XYZ file of N, CA and C in Angstrom:
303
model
N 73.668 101.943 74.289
C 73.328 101.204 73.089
C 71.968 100.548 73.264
N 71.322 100.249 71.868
C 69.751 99.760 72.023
C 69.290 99.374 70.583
N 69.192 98.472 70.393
C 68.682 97.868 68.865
C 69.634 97.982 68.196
N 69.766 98.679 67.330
C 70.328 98.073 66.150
C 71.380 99.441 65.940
N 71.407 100.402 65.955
C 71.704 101.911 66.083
C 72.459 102.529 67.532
N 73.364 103.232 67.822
C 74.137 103.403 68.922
C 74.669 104.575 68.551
N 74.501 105.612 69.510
C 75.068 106.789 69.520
C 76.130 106.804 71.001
N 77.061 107.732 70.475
C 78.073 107.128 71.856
C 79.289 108.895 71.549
N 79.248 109.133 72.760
C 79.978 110.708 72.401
C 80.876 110.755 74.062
N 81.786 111.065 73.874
C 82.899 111.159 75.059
C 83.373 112.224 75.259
N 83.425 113.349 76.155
C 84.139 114.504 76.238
C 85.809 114.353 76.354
N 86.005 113.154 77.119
C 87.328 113.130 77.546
C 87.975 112.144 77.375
N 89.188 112.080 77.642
C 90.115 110.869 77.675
C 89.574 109.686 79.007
N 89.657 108.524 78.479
C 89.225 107.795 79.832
C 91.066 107.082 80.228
N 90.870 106.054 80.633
C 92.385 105.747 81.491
C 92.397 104.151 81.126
N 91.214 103.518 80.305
C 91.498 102.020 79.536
C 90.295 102.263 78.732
N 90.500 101.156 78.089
C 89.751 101.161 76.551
C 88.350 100.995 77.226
N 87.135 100.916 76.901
C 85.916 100.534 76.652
C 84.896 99.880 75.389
N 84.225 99.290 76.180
C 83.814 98.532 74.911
C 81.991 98.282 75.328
N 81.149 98.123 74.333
C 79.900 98.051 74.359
C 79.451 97.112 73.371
N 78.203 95.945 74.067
C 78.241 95.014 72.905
C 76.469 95.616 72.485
N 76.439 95.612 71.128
C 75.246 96.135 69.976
C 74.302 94.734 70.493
N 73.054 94.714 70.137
C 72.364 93.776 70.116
C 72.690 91.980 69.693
N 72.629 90.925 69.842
C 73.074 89.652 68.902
C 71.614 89.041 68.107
N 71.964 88.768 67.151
C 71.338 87.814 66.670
C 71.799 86.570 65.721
N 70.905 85.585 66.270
C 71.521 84.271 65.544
C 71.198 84.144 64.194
N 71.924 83.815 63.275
C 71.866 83.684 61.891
C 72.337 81.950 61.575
N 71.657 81.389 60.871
C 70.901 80.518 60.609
C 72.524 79.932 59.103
N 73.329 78.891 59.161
C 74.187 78.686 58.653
C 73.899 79.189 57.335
N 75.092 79.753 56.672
C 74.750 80.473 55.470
C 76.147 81.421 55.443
N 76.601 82.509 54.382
C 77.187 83.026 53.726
C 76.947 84.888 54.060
N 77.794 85.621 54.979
C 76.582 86.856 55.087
C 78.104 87.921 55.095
N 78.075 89.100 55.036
C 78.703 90.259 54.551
C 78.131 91.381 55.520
N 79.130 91.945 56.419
C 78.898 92.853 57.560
C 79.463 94.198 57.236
N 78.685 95.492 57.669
C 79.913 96.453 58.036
C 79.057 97.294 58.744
N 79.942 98.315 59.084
C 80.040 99.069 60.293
C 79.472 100.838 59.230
N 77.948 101.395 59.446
C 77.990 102.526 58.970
C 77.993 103.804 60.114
N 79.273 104.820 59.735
C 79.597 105.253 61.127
C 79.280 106.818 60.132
N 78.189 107.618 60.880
C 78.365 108.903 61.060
C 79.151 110.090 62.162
N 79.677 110.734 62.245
C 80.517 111.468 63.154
C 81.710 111.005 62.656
N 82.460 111.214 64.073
C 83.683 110.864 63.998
C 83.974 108.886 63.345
N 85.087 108.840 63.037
C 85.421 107.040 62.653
C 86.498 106.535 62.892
N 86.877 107.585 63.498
C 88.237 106.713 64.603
C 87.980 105.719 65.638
N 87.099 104.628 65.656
C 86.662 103.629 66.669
C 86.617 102.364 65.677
N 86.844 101.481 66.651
C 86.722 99.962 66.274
C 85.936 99.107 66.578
N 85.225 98.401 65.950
C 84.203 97.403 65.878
C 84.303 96.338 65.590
N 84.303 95.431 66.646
C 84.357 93.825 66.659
C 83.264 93.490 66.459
N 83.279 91.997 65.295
C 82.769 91.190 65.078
C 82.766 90.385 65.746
N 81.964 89.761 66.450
C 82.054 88.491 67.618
C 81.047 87.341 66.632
N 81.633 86.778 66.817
C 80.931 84.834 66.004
C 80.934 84.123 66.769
N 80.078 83.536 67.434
C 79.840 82.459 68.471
C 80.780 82.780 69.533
N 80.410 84.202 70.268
C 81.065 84.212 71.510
C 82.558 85.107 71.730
N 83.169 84.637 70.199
C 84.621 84.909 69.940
C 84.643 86.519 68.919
N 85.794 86.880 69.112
C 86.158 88.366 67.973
C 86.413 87.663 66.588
N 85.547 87.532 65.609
C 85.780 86.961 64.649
C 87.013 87.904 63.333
N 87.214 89.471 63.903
C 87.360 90.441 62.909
C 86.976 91.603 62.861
N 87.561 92.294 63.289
C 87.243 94.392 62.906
C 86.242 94.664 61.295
N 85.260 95.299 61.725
C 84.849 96.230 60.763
C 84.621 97.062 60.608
N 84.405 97.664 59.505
C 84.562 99.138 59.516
C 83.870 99.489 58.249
N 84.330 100.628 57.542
C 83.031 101.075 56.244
C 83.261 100.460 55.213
N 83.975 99.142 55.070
C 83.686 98.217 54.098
C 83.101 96.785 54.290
N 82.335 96.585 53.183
C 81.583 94.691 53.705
C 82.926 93.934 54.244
N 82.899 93.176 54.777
C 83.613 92.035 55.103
C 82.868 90.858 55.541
N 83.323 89.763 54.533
C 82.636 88.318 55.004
C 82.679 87.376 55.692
N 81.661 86.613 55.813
C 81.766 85.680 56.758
C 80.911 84.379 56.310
N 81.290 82.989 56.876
C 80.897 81.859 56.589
C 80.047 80.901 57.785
N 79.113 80.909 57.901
C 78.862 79.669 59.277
C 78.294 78.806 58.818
N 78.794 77.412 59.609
C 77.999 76.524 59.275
C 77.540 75.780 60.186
N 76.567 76.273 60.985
C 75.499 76.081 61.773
C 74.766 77.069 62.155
N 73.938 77.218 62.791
C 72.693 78.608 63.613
C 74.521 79.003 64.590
N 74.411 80.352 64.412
C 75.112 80.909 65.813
C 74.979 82.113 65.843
N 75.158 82.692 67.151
C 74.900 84.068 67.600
C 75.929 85.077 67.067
N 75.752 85.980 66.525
C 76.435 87.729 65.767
C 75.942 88.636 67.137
N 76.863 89.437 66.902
C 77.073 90.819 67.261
C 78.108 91.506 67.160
N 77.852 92.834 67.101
C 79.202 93.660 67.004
C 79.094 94.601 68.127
N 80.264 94.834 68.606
C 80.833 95.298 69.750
C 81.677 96.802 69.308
N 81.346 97.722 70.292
C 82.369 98.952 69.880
C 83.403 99.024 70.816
N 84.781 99.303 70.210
C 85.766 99.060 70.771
C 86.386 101.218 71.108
N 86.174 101.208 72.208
C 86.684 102.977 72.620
C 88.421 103.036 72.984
N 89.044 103.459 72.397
C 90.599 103.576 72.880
C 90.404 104.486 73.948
N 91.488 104.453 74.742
C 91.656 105.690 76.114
C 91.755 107.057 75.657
N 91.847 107.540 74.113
C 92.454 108.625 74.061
C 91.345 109.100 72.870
N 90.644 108.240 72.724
C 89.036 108.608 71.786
C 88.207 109.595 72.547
N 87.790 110.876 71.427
C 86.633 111.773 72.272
C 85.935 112.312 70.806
N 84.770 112.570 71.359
C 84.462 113.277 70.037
C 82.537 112.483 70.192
N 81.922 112.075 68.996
C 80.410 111.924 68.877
C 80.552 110.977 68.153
N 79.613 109.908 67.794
C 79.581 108.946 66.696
C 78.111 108.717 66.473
N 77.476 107.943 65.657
C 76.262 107.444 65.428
C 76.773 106.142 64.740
N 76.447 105.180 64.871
C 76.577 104.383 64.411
C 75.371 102.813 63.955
N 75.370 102.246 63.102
C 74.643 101.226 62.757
C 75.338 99.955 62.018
N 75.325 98.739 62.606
C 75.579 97.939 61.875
C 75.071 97.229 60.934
N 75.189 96.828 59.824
C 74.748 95.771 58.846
C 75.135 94.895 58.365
N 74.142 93.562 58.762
C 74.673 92.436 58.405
C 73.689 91.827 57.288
N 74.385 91.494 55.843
C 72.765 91.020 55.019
C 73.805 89.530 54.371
N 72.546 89.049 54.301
C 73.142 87.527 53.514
C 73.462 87.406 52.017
N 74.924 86.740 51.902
C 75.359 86.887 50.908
C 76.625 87.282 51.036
N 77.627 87.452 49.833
C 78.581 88.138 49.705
C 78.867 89.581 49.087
N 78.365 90.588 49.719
C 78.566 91.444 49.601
C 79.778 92.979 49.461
N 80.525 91.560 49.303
C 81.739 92.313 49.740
C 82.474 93.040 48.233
N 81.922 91.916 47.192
C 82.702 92.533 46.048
C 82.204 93.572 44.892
N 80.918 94.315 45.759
C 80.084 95.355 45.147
C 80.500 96.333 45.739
C-alpha cells in the first residue's frame, strides 16, 4: 500500500486474517462521508479507524461520520484466511453528508 490507492492480489489461502493500514489523515472537526471504491474482486473488508479505534466497515456505499475535534482517519484492509483473487482499491473521504445521494 502507498497513498491513497492499493492494489493487493493473493494466490492463496493464508492461515489468519491480514490486514494493511492505507495512509491517515487528520480531518479538522466537521461532518464527512467515506467509502471504499473497489475494482476486482469485493469480497474484502475495510475498516474505518477514528482516532486510533475501528470506527465501522465500508464498503461501496457512503457512510458517515461526525468529529468534533482535529483527529486522525484511515482505512485499513481487512484479508480473511480464505480470500484470493486481485483488488484495486481507493478510498474516499469528502466533507459533508454524502451518504443520502
Amino acid at each position: 500500500m502507498s497513498g491513497h490507492t492499493a492494489h493487493v492480489a493473493r494466490p492463496d489461502t493464508a492461515t489468519g486474517w491480514q490486514a494493511r493500514r492505507m495512509s491517515a489523515v487528520t480531518l479538522p472537526a466537521g461532518t464527512y462521508s467515506v467509502r471504499v471504491d473497489i475494482t476486482g474482486t469485493a469480497d474484502l473488508a475495510f475498516e474505518v479507524h477514528v482516532g486510533g479505534r475501528v470506527a465501522f466497515y465500508a464498503g461501496s456505499d457512503w457512510r458517515r461520520f461526525t468529529l468534533d475535534q482535529p483527529t486522525e482517519v484511515y482505512v485499513q484492509l481487512a484479508v480473511s484466511p480464505t480470500w484470493t483473487g486481485e483488488a484495486t482499491l481507493t478510498p474516499v473521504i469528502l466533507e459533508g453528508d454524502w451518504t443520502t445521494t
